Amino acid sequence: ESSPGERQDILVRWLPDRVLRSHLNSTVMLYYTGITRVAKGILQDVVRGMFLNAAEPLRVIGRIGENADRMADALQRQDWQAVCSGIGRSWDLNCMLDAGTDPPPIKALFARLQDWLAGAKLLGAGGGGYVLLVAKDEEAAARIRRELAASPPNAQARFVELSLSDTGLQVTRS
């Protein structure tokens, strides 16, 4: 966490991972869609709106920060339903910030899975092709897995094992 201005005093907070860990790879799934795009244009539009002090993008960015605070609170309280809602809200806010965030193939994928999802969103700026899928329960997760195995969006699409690091960020050179 930081504040506007030249001098940056960064505040790092630890969040408990127990509630998230208990759902990894059962109801929380990482899926490589094989649908990639260049996020450069989206990021340029967002940054341009910030520098121009455009009211709507700044309002949405403020709401993204508020959602992050609510998500942190939900993780601290181990409120799984609030975590799921926050993931869905995060995706909605990303789409509000820039309509290009939600390309037609991703819309179609989410629409196919909608009945079984408690939350879903593209990760990062979305250019890498990974989505986080949060199923309503384990049966819904099994249905999502069957649906995507039977009819993946393309030949590259696949589920990827998801894990949380116990060591945090580590930088290495090779």
mmCIF file of C-alpha atoms in Angstrom:
data_model
loop_
_atom_site.group_PDB
_atom_site.id
_atom_site.type_symbol
_atom_site.label_atom_id
_atom_site.label_comp_id
_atom_site.label_asym_id
_atom_site.label_seq_id
_atom_site.Cartn_x
_atom_site.Cartn_y
_atom_site.Cartn_z
ATOM 1 C CA GLU A 1 0.000 0.000 0.000
ATOM 2 C CA SER A 2 1.295 3.454 -0.808
ATOM 3 C CA SER A 3 0.038 7.005 -1.123
ATOM 4 C CA PRO A 4 0.248 9.521 -3.958
ATOM 5 C CA GLY A 5 3.305 11.704 -4.088
ATOM 6 C CA GLU A 6 7.013 11.664 -4.670
ATOM 7 C CA ARG A 7 7.922 10.094 -1.321
ATOM 8 C CA GLN A 8 6.696 6.528 -1.115
ATOM 9 C CA ASP A 9 6.363 4.747 2.202
ATOM 10 C CA ILE A 10 5.265 1.259 1.257
ATOM 11 C CA LEU A 11 3.103 -0.680 3.701
ATOM 12 C CA VAL A 12 3.065 -4.461 3.301
ATOM 13 C CA ARG A 13 0.436 -6.515 5.086
ATOM 14 C CA TRP A 14 0.280 -10.247 5.550
ATOM 15 C CA LEU A 15 -2.970 -12.000 4.741
ATOM 16 C CA PRO A 16 -3.851 -15.437 6.058
ATOM 17 C CA ASP A 17 -4.050 -18.058 3.345
ATOM 18 C CA ARG A 18 -5.893 -20.865 5.152
ATOM 19 C CA VAL A 19 -9.308 -20.294 3.567
ATOM 20 C CA LEU A 20 -7.843 -19.964 0.076
ATOM 21 C CA ARG A 21 -5.515 -22.936 0.506
ATOM 22 C CA SER A 22 -8.446 -25.120 1.556
ATOM 23 C CA HIS A 23 -10.140 -24.467 -1.820
ATOM 24 C CA LEU A 24 -7.121 -24.712 -4.161
ATOM 25 C CA ASN A 25 -7.638 -27.144 -7.030
ATOM 26 C CA SER A 26 -10.980 -28.244 -5.630
ATOM 27 C CA THR A 27 -13.243 -25.231 -6.147
ATOM 28 C CA VAL A 28 -10.514 -22.727 -7.093
ATOM 29 C CA MET A 29 -8.996 -23.618 -10.435
ATOM 30 C CA LEU A 30 -6.415 -22.088 -12.737
ATOM 31 C CA TYR A 31 -7.196 -22.534 -16.414
ATOM 32 C CA TYR A 32 -5.010 -21.653 -19.365
ATOM 33 C CA THR A 33 -7.449 -20.577 -22.070
ATOM 34 C CA GLY A 34 -4.980 -20.469 -24.933
ATOM 35 C CA ILE A 35 -6.584 -17.103 -25.716
ATOM 36 C CA THR A 36 -3.854 -14.498 -25.480
ATOM 37 C CA ARG A 37 -3.758 -10.891 -26.534
ATOM 38 C CA VAL A 38 -1.507 -7.900 -26.219
ATOM 39 C CA ALA A 39 -2.527 -5.949 -23.122
ATOM 40 C CA LYS A 40 -0.489 -2.914 -24.210
ATOM 41 C CA GLY A 41 -3.454 -1.058 -25.763
ATOM 42 C CA ILE A 42 -5.650 -1.572 -22.703
ATOM 43 C CA LEU A 43 -2.912 -0.412 -20.371
ATOM 44 C CA GLN A 44 -2.209 2.654 -22.538
ATOM 45 C CA ASP A 45 -5.892 3.638 -22.440
ATOM 46 C CA VAL A 46 -6.085 3.212 -18.668
ATOM 47 C CA VAL A 47 -2.886 5.179 -18.022
ATOM 48 C CA ARG A 48 -3.993 7.917 -20.446
ATOM 49 C CA GLY A 49 -7.276 8.255 -18.533
ATOM 50 C CA MET A 50 -5.366 8.540 -15.267
ATOM 51 C CA PHE A 51 -3.005 11.224 -16.569
ATOM 52 C CA LEU A 52 -5.901 13.188 -18.032
ATOM 53 C CA ASN A 53 -7.741 12.968 -14.690
ATOM 54 C CA ALA A 54 -10.736 11.446 -16.456
ATOM 55 C CA ALA A 55 -13.439 11.141 -13.795
ATOM 56 C CA GLU A 56 -14.843 7.709 -14.679
ATOM 57 C CA PRO A 57 -11.555 5.773 -14.892
ATOM 58 C CA LEU A 58 -10.367 7.388 -11.648
ATOM 59 C CA ARG A 59 -13.640 6.469 -9.942
ATOM 60 C CA VAL A 60 -13.321 2.848 -11.099
ATOM 61 C CA ILE A 61 -9.668 2.704 -9.979
ATOM 62 C CA GLY A 62 -10.807 3.940 -6.559
ATOM 63 C CA ARG A 63 -13.417 1.191 -6.452
ATOM 64 C CA ILE A 64 -10.756 -1.380 -7.390
ATOM 65 C CA GLY A 65 -8.744 -0.243 -4.359
ATOM 66 C CA GLU A 66 -11.833 -0.457 -2.145
ATOM 67 C CA ASN A 67 -12.506 -3.965 -3.433
ATOM 68 C CA ALA A 68 -8.933 -4.986 -2.614
ATOM 69 C CA ASP A 69 -9.455 -3.735 0.950
ATOM 70 C CA ARG A 70 -12.725 -5.702 1.206
ATOM 71 C CA MET A 71 -10.986 -8.816 -0.132
ATOM 72 C CA ALA A 72 -8.198 -8.450 2.430
ATOM 73 C CA ASP A 73 -10.810 -8.128 5.157
ATOM 74 C CA ALA A 74 -12.683 -11.196 3.857
ATOM 75 C CA LEU A 75 -9.466 -13.242 3.887
ATOM 76 C CA GLN A 76 -8.710 -12.120 7.430
ATOM 77 C CA ARG A 77 -12.219 -13.100 8.536
ATOM 78 C CA GLN A 78 -11.993 -16.323 6.478
ATOM 79 C CA ASP A 79 -15.304 -15.430 4.831
ATOM 80 C CA TRP A 80 -15.212 -17.578 1.702
ATOM 81 C CA GLN A 81 -18.446 -16.192 0.226
ATOM 82 C CA ALA A 82 -17.096 -12.631 0.510
ATOM 83 C CA VAL A 83 -13.839 -13.739 -1.160
ATOM 84 C CA CYS A 84 -15.825 -15.244 -4.065
ATOM 85 C CA SER A 85 -17.923 -12.084 -4.379
ATOM 86 C CA GLY A 86 -14.769 -9.972 -4.367
ATOM 87 C CA ILE A 87 -13.260 -11.990 -7.209
ATOM 88 C CA GLY A 88 -16.399 -11.464 -9.295
ATOM 89 C CA ARG A 89 -16.485 -7.767 -8.373
ATOM 90 C CA SER A 90 -12.820 -7.456 -9.366
ATOM 91 C CA TRP A 91 -13.623 -8.789 -12.833
ATOM 92 C CA ASP A 92 -16.610 -6.469 -13.201
ATOM 93 C CA LEU A 93 -14.485 -3.474 -12.227
ATOM 94 C CA ASN A 94 -11.702 -4.477 -14.631
ATOM 95 C CA CYS A 95 -14.285 -4.609 -17.428
ATOM 96 C CA MET A 96 -15.691 -1.219 -16.412
ATOM 97 C CA LEU A 97 -12.207 0.262 -16.567
ATOM 98 C CA ASP A 98 -11.775 -0.894 -20.149
ATOM 99 C CA ALA A 99 -14.277 -2.796 -22.288
ATOM 100 C CA GLY A 100 -11.393 -4.426 -24.177
ATOM 101 C CA THR A 101 -10.584 -6.379 -21.025
ATOM 102 C CA ASP A 102 -13.404 -8.809 -21.832
ATOM 103 C CA PRO A 103 -12.851 -10.113 -25.381
ATOM 104 C CA PRO A 104 -15.661 -12.128 -27.013
ATOM 105 C CA PRO A 105 -13.984 -15.548 -26.553
ATOM 106 C CA ILE A 106 -13.657 -14.922 -22.788
ATOM 107 C CA LYS A 107 -17.256 -13.692 -22.595
ATOM 108 C CA ALA A 108 -18.338 -16.897 -24.316
ATOM 109 C CA LEU A 109 -16.250 -19.044 -21.965
ATOM 110 C CA PHE A 110 -17.631 -17.367 -18.836
ATOM 111 C CA ALA A 111 -21.185 -17.580 -20.224
ATOM 112 C CA ARG A 112 -20.790 -21.357 -20.718
ATOM 113 C CA LEU A 113 -19.691 -21.796 -17.102
ATOM 114 C CA GLN A 114 -21.885 -19.151 -15.459
ATOM 115 C CA ASP A 115 -24.276 -21.547 -13.681
ATOM 116 C CA TRP A 116 -21.394 -23.214 -11.839
ATOM 117 C CA LEU A 117 -19.250 -20.174 -11.009
ATOM 118 C CA ALA A 118 -19.056 -18.236 -7.739
ATOM 119 C CA GLY A 119 -16.450 -15.947 -9.320
ATOM 120 C CA ALA A 120 -14.027 -15.761 -12.238
ATOM 121 C CA LYS A 121 -11.568 -13.342 -13.789
ATOM 122 C CA LEU A 122 -8.675 -13.068 -16.174
ATOM 123 C CA LEU A 123 -5.404 -12.786 -14.279
ATOM 124 C CA GLY A 124 -2.887 -9.990 -14.623
ATOM 125 C CA ALA A 125 -3.671 -7.666 -17.484
ATOM 126 C CA GLY A 126 -5.293 -10.614 -19.204
ATOM 127 C CA GLY A 127 -2.728 -10.912 -21.953
ATOM 128 C CA GLY A 128 -1.319 -14.198 -20.690
ATOM 129 C CA GLY A 129 -4.468 -16.226 -21.208
ATOM 130 C CA TYR A 130 -4.965 -17.495 -17.647
ATOM 131 C CA VAL A 131 -8.297 -17.337 -15.819
ATOM 132 C CA LEU A 132 -9.090 -17.967 -12.196
ATOM 133 C CA LEU A 133 -12.279 -19.999 -11.900
ATOM 134 C CA VAL A 134 -14.046 -20.300 -8.547
ATOM 135 C CA ALA A 135 -16.786 -22.908 -8.552
ATOM 136 C CA LYS A 136 -19.836 -22.693 -6.284
ATOM 137 C CA ASP A 137 -18.955 -26.070 -4.758
ATOM 138 C CA GLU A 138 -17.013 -29.245 -5.565
ATOM 139 C CA GLU A 139 -19.799 -30.665 -7.747
ATOM 140 C CA ALA A 140 -19.865 -27.429 -9.752
ATOM 141 C CA ALA A 141 -16.066 -27.656 -10.093
ATOM 142 C CA ALA A 142 -16.393 -31.210 -11.441
ATOM 143 C CA ARG A 143 -18.973 -30.008 -13.967
ATOM 144 C CA ILE A 144 -16.669 -27.163 -15.061
ATOM 145 C CA ARG A 145 -13.809 -29.630 -15.504
ATOM 146 C CA ARG A 146 -16.014 -32.000 -17.537
ATOM 147 C CA GLU A 147 -17.392 -29.162 -19.686
ATOM 148 C CA LEU A 148 -13.945 -27.779 -20.514
ATOM 149 C CA ALA A 149 -12.440 -31.253 -21.071
ATOM 150 C CA ALA A 150 -15.249 -32.130 -23.486
ATOM 151 C CA SER A 151 -15.169 -28.803 -25.309
ATOM 152 C CA PRO A 152 -12.065 -26.680 -24.694
ATOM 153 C CA PRO A 153 -11.916 -23.265 -26.383
ATOM 154 C CA ASN A 154 -8.869 -24.464 -28.383
ATOM 155 C CA ALA A 155 -6.179 -27.152 -28.491
ATOM 156 C CA GLN A 156 -3.854 -25.285 -26.082
ATOM 157 C CA ALA A 157 -6.436 -24.848 -23.302
ATOM 158 C CA ARG A 158 -5.893 -26.856 -20.115
ATOM 159 C CA PHE A 159 -6.148 -26.810 -16.344
ATOM 160 C CA VAL A 160 -2.960 -25.903 -14.505
ATOM 161 C CA GLU A 161 -2.077 -26.983 -10.969
ATOM 162 C CA LEU A 162 -2.475 -24.036 -8.610
ATOM 163 C CA SER A 163 -0.422 -23.565 -5.448
ATOM 164 C CA LEU A 164 0.504 -20.816 -3.027
ATOM 165 C CA SER A 165 4.112 -20.036 -2.253
ATOM 166 C CA ASP A 166 5.263 -20.573 1.325
ATOM 167 C CA THR A 167 8.335 -18.419 0.747
ATOM 168 C CA GLY A 168 6.929 -15.363 -1.029
ATOM 169 C CA LEU A 169 8.602 -13.635 -3.940
ATOM 170 C CA GLN A 170 12.071 -14.955 -4.775
ATOM 171 C CA VAL A 171 14.229 -13.511 -7.512
ATOM 172 C CA THR A 172 16.732 -15.797 -9.206
ATOM 173 C CA ARG A 173 19.096 -15.536 -12.140
ATOM 174 C CA SER A 174 19.941 -18.213 -14.620
#
